[in-house]
Amino acid sequence: MAPIRTLIVDDEPLARRRIVQLLKQAPAFELIGECRNGTEAVAQLCSTVPTVDLVFLDVQMPDLTGLQVLQQIPAQQLPLVVFVTAYERYTLQAFEAHAIDYLLKPIDPDRFHRSLTHVQHLMQQRTPPLQQQLQALLREMTPPAPPTLPITPTNQFLIKNNGRLFFVNAGDVRYLEARGNYVVVHAQGQEHSLRSTLTQLATQLDSNQFIRIHRSLIVNCAFIKELRPWAHGEYLVTLHDDTHLASSRSYNESVQRFLQRFTQ
């Protein structure tokens, strides 16, 4: 059996080092890389050929959560996933229900090697339902859309923060990011949270000014510095402040319409 190509994704250096040390005791596993955040993980998982077999994926990271990382990976490239978390309250029952393994920090060596044995068994079985189980988990973890939309008018965002009500001009917004039941507005070096969904906001934004590049990302075209072609027709979008955002194939048509403005 070929070595199991393994990737580690965690924003904590000590946590990554711990897994590296434990993997050295398992010759059946080949460590092919480490990622410090979700953005790096998306780029690595979408571009690596041959694909990654197994990823140790931190649940809570500052830019993208582990679940948001998986939502950006094409279904055919989803690896086996061992979630790593310091917080037992994070959906452990859901993980167990879908037979996807998880590890609690600090990682116990015996528990870690039992997880590796479980992964080896699954790799040998090559059971198709694994990806279906993971996709079912992702659907369960996607929160329902809230019923209200706290913005008006369409060219301004009404922000509520610590008892204050103030407006942020749409032209100052670099991008909008879905996070759970909220949309985070990134503008002028600050982040503001709105209780809404991107789908609701998208219907009220100027389509000439904003493009949706991912189910969790809408970008202000004026802030785009570079579009780098990525795997499977996707793009790595770089903003003028060097923020990197990964598009998804589902929104490739939107990106292509944006590019056509400069080729006609």
C-alpha positions as a Python dict, from the first residue, in 0.01 Angstrom:
ca = {
    (1, 'M'): (0, 0, 0),
    (2, 'A'): (135, 343, -94),
    (3, 'P'): (208, 586, 191),
    (4, 'I'): (-96, 782, 305),
    (5, 'R'): (-31, 1141, 196),
    (6, 'T'): (-100, 1355, 500),
    (7, 'L'): (-145, 1730, 552),
    (8, 'I'): (-153, 1917, 884),
    (9, 'V'): (-362, 2234, 916),
    (10, 'D'): (-345, 2427, 1242),
    (11, 'D'): (-273, 2789, 1333),
    (12, 'E'): (-86, 2680, 1649),
    (13, 'P'): (283, 2591, 1581),
    (14, 'L'): (301, 2372, 1891),
    (15, 'A'): (-1, 2171, 1781),
    (16, 'R'): (148, 2117, 1433),
    (17, 'R'): (482, 2013, 1585),
    (18, 'R'): (305, 1765, 1813),
    (19, 'I'): (137, 1592, 1519),
    (20, 'V'): (461, 1591, 1319),
    (21, 'Q'): (641, 1414, 1604),
    (22, 'L'): (366, 1155, 1638),
    (23, 'L'): (353, 1094, 1262),
    (24, 'K'): (726, 1014, 1260),
    (25, 'Q'): (635, 697, 1450),
    (26, 'A'): (396, 588, 1174),
    (27, 'P'): (588, 491, 856),
    (28, 'A'): (266, 421, 667),
    (29, 'F'): (198, 796, 661),
    (30, 'E'): (382, 1049, 445),
    (31, 'L'): (374, 1410, 568),
    (32, 'I'): (347, 1628, 257),
    (33, 'G'): (298, 1966, 420),
    (34, 'E'): (179, 2196, 696),
    (35, 'C'): (-62, 2489, 669),
    (36, 'R'): (-82, 2773, 919),
    (37, 'N'): (-439, 2881, 837),
    (38, 'G'): (-748, 2796, 639),
    (39, 'T'): (-654, 3000, 333),
    (40, 'E'): (-328, 2810, 293),
    (41, 'A'): (-516, 2485, 344),
    (42, 'V'): (-765, 2561, 67),
    (43, 'A'): (-484, 2644, -174),
    (44, 'Q'): (-293, 2328, -83),
    (45, 'L'): (-590, 2093, -95),
    (46, 'C'): (-710, 2233, -428),
    (47, 'S'): (-373, 2230, -599),
    (48, 'T'): (-191, 1921, -473),
    (49, 'V'): (-156, 1648, -737),
    (50, 'P'): (-195, 1368, -650),
    (51, 'T'): (-454, 1468, -396),
    (52, 'V'): (-411, 1460, -20),
    (53, 'D'): (-534, 1136, 140),
    (54, 'L'): (-566, 1258, 498),
    (55, 'V'): (-576, 1595, 669),
    (56, 'F'): (-547, 1674, 1039),
    (57, 'L'): (-768, 1982, 1044),
    (58, 'D'): (-805, 2231, 1328),
    (59, 'V'): (-1169, 2327, 1383),
    (60, 'Q'): (-1111, 2683, 1506),
    (61, 'M'): (-875, 2906, 1307),
    (62, 'P'): (-880, 3286, 1274),
    (63, 'D'): (-942, 3323, 901),
    (64, 'L'): (-1142, 3014, 802),
    (65, 'T'): (-1276, 2745, 1032),
    (66, 'G'): (-1203, 2384, 952),
    (67, 'L'): (-1558, 2340, 824),
    (68, 'Q'): (-1529, 2648, 600),
    (69, 'V'): (-1208, 2503, 457),
    (70, 'L'): (-1387, 2181, 363),
    (71, 'Q'): (-1677, 2372, 209),
    (72, 'Q'): (-1432, 2521, -43),
    (73, 'I'): (-1284, 2190, -155),
    (74, 'P'): (-1433, 2018, -462),
    (75, 'A'): (-1619, 1702, -360),
    (76, 'Q'): (-1389, 1479, -564),
    (77, 'Q'): (-1085, 1613, -376),
    (78, 'L'): (-1219, 1584, -22),
    (79, 'P'): (-965, 1386, 181),
    (80, 'L'): (-1024, 1179, 490),
    (81, 'V'): (-1047, 1427, 776),
    (82, 'V'): (-941, 1396, 1139),
    (83, 'F'): (-1066, 1707, 1315),
    (84, 'V'): (-846, 1855, 1587),
    (85, 'T'): (-995, 2081, 1850),
    (86, 'A'): (-929, 2212, 2199),
    (87, 'Y'): (-1301, 2239, 2271),
    (88, 'E'): (-1502, 1927, 2324),
    (89, 'R'): (-1827, 2115, 2283),
    (90, 'Y'): (-1763, 2153, 1910),
    (91, 'T'): (-1998, 1908, 1747),
    (92, 'L'): (-1832, 1593, 1872),
    (93, 'Q'): (-2162, 1412, 1858),
    (94, 'A'): (-2199, 1505, 1493),
    (95, 'F'): (-1850, 1379, 1416),
    (96, 'E'): (-1923, 1051, 1588),
    (97, 'A'): (-2257, 1013, 1413),
    (98, 'H'): (-2082, 1036, 1076),
    (99, 'A'): (-1790, 812, 1173),
    (100, 'I'): (-1539, 1093, 1112),
    (101, 'D'): (-1264, 1090, 1369),
    (102, 'Y'): (-1153, 1377, 1591),
    (103, 'L'): (-874, 1448, 1838),
    (104, 'L'): (-878, 1669, 2143),
    (105, 'K'): (-583, 1890, 2232),
    (106, 'P'): (-344, 1816, 2390),
    (107, 'I'): (-330, 1505, 2175),
    (108, 'D'): (-288, 1178, 2359),
    (109, 'P'): (-36, 950, 2176),
    (110, 'D'): (-241, 633, 2222),
    (111, 'R'): (-556, 805, 2097),
    (112, 'F'): (-361, 946, 1802),
    (113, 'H'): (-232, 606, 1693),
    (114, 'R'): (-579, 453, 1729),
    (115, 'S'): (-697, 721, 1492),
    (116, 'L'): (-421, 630, 1246),
    (117, 'T'): (-523, 266, 1261),
    (118, 'H'): (-880, 369, 1188),
    (119, 'V'): (-764, 576, 889),
    (120, 'Q'): (-558, 287, 752),
    (121, 'H'): (-863, 61, 775),
    (122, 'L'): (-1076, 315, 587),
    (123, 'M'): (-809, 362, 320),
    (124, 'Q'): (-796, -13, 263),
    (125, 'Q'): (-1175, -33, 245),
    (126, 'R'): (-1201, 270, 14),
    (127, 'T'): (-1565, 296, 110),
    (128, 'P'): (-1750, 549, -111),
    (129, 'P'): (-1988, 667, 166),
    (130, 'L'): (-1701, 846, 341),
    (131, 'Q'): (-1725, 1154, 124),
    (132, 'Q'): (-2104, 1142, 143),
    (133, 'Q'): (-2083, 1133, 521),
    (134, 'L'): (-1850, 1433, 523),
    (135, 'Q'): (-2073, 1630, 288),
    (136, 'A'): (-2374, 1545, 506),
    (137, 'L'): (-2184, 1677, 807),
    (138, 'L'): (-2107, 2003, 624),
    (139, 'R'): (-2474, 2046, 539),
    (140, 'E'): (-2569, 1993, 903),
    (141, 'M'): (-2313, 2251, 1015),
    (142, 'T'): (-2443, 2521, 779),
    (143, 'P'): (-2674, 2738, 988),
    (144, 'P'): (-3023, 2829, 861),
    (145, 'A'): (-3071, 3173, 710),
    (146, 'P'): (-3190, 3435, 959),
    (147, 'P'): (-3522, 3602, 879),
    (148, 'T'): (-3416, 3968, 900),
    (149, 'L'): (-3182, 4190, 699),
    (150, 'P'): (-3046, 4494, 890),
    (151, 'I'): (-2918, 4709, 603),
    (152, 'T'): (-3064, 5007, 418),
    (153, 'P'): (-3016, 5161, 172),
    (154, 'T'): (-2835, 4940, -74),
    (155, 'N'): (-2524, 5156, -99),
    (156, 'Q'): (-2468, 5169, 275),
    (157, 'F'): (-2442, 4918, 556),
    (158, 'L'): (-2606, 5000, 887),
    (159, 'I'): (-2373, 4877, 1162),
    (160, 'K'): (-2486, 4817, 1520),
    (161, 'N'): (-2202, 4800, 1770),
    (162, 'N'): (-2202, 4856, 2146),
    (163, 'G'): (-2518, 5065, 2135),
    (164, 'R'): (-2396, 5272, 1837),
    (165, 'L'): (-2562, 5290, 1498),
    (166, 'F'): (-2345, 5408, 1210),
    (167, 'F'): (-2311, 5363, 835),
    (168, 'V'): (-2033, 5216, 626),
    (169, 'N'): (-2030, 5313, 259),
    (170, 'A'): (-2040, 5020, 20),
    (171, 'G'): (-1749, 5175, -170),
    (172, 'D'): (-1527, 5134, 138),
    (173, 'V'): (-1604, 4764, 173),
    (174, 'R'): (-1322, 4536, 53),
    (175, 'Y'): (-1515, 4213, 88),
    (176, 'L'): (-1801, 4043, 273),
    (177, 'E'): (-1750, 3712, 446),
    (178, 'A'): (-2012, 3468, 579),
    (179, 'R'): (-1945, 3348, 933),
    (180, 'G'): (-2218, 3138, 1085),
    (181, 'N'): (-2534, 3346, 1131),
    (182, 'Y'): (-2349, 3667, 1043),
    (183, 'V'): (-2181, 3844, 755),
    (184, 'V'): (-1853, 4016, 839),
    (185, 'V'): (-1802, 4346, 655),
    (186, 'H'): (-1431, 4414, 594),
    (187, 'A'): (-1388, 4788, 545),
    (188, 'Q'): (-1110, 5040, 612),
    (189, 'G'): (-905, 4794, 816),
    (190, 'Q'): (-1195, 4701, 1043),
    (191, 'E'): (-1446, 4418, 1068),
    (192, 'H'): (-1816, 4476, 1133),
    (193, 'S'): (-2073, 4201, 1186),
    (194, 'L'): (-2421, 4201, 1037),
    (195, 'R'): (-2685, 3941, 1118),
    (196, 'S'): (-2767, 3833, 765),
    (197, 'T'): (-2665, 3591, 493),
    (198, 'L'): (-2457, 3658, 185),
    (199, 'T'): (-2744, 3542, -34),
    (200, 'Q'): (-2971, 3808, 113),
    (201, 'L'): (-2707, 4079, 79),
    (202, 'A'): (-2616, 3977, -275),
    (203, 'T'): (-2965, 4066, -398),
    (204, 'Q'): (-2923, 4423, -272),
    (205, 'L'): (-2569, 4496, -388),
    (206, 'D'): (-2462, 4660, -713),
    (207, 'S'): (-2356, 4371, -934),
    (208, 'N'): (-2119, 4603, -1121),
    (209, 'Q'): (-1939, 4678, -797),
    (210, 'F'): (-1947, 4344, -616),
    (211, 'I'): (-1895, 3990, -739),
    (212, 'R'): (-1957, 3671, -550),
    (213, 'I'): (-1658, 3437, -578),
    (214, 'H'): (-1758, 3177, -322),
    (215, 'R'): (-2061, 3077, -120),
    (216, 'S'): (-1895, 3256, 174),
    (217, 'L'): (-1729, 3550, -7),
    (218, 'I'): (-1841, 3862, -200),
    (219, 'V'): (-1562, 4094, -320),
    (220, 'N'): (-1562, 4462, -413),
    (221, 'C'): (-1415, 4469, -766),
    (222, 'A'): (-1237, 4798, -698),
    (223, 'F'): (-1010, 4627, -444),
    (224, 'I'): (-901, 4335, -664),
    (225, 'K'): (-530, 4348, -753),
    (226, 'E'): (-472, 4005, -904),
    (227, 'L'): (-654, 3691, -1013),
    (228, 'R'): (-436, 3384, -1029),
    (229, 'P'): (-579, 3078, -1208),
    (230, 'W'): (-600, 2783, -974),
    (231, 'A'): (-708, 2423, -1009),
    (232, 'H'): (-1033, 2324, -1181),
    (233, 'G'): (-1111, 2671, -1316),
    (234, 'E'): (-1091, 2835, -975),
    (235, 'Y'): (-894, 3147, -888),
    (236, 'L'): (-684, 3280, -602),
    (237, 'V'): (-802, 3641, -566),
    (238, 'T'): (-553, 3891, -420),
    (239, 'L'): (-671, 4231, -295),
    (240, 'H'): (-463, 4549, -287),
    (241, 'D'): (-381, 4492, 82),
    (242, 'D'): (-251, 4141, -11),
    (243, 'T'): (-550, 3962, 136),
    (244, 'H'): (-583, 3626, -42),
    (245, 'L'): (-928, 3481, -110),
    (246, 'A'): (-1000, 3154, -287),
    (247, 'S'): (-1286, 3136, -534),
    (248, 'S'): (-1489, 2821, -587),
    (249, 'R'): (-1584, 2656, -913),
    (250, 'S'): (-1953, 2713, -841),
    (251, 'Y'): (-1899, 3088, -887),
    (252, 'N'): (-1659, 3068, -1179),
    (253, 'E'): (-1918, 3224, -1410),
    (254, 'S'): (-1931, 3536, -1192),
    (255, 'V'): (-1550, 3568, -1206),
    (256, 'Q'): (-1550, 3519, -1583),
    (257, 'R'): (-1812, 3794, -1627),
    (258, 'F'): (-1588, 4026, -1426),
    (259, 'L'): (-1285, 3942, -1644),
    (260, 'Q'): (-1483, 3996, -1964),
    (261, 'R'): (-1521, 4363, -1875),
    (262, 'F'): (-1152, 4405, -1956),
    (263, 'T'): (-1138, 4196, -2271),
    (264, 'Q'): (-1426, 4341, -2475),
}
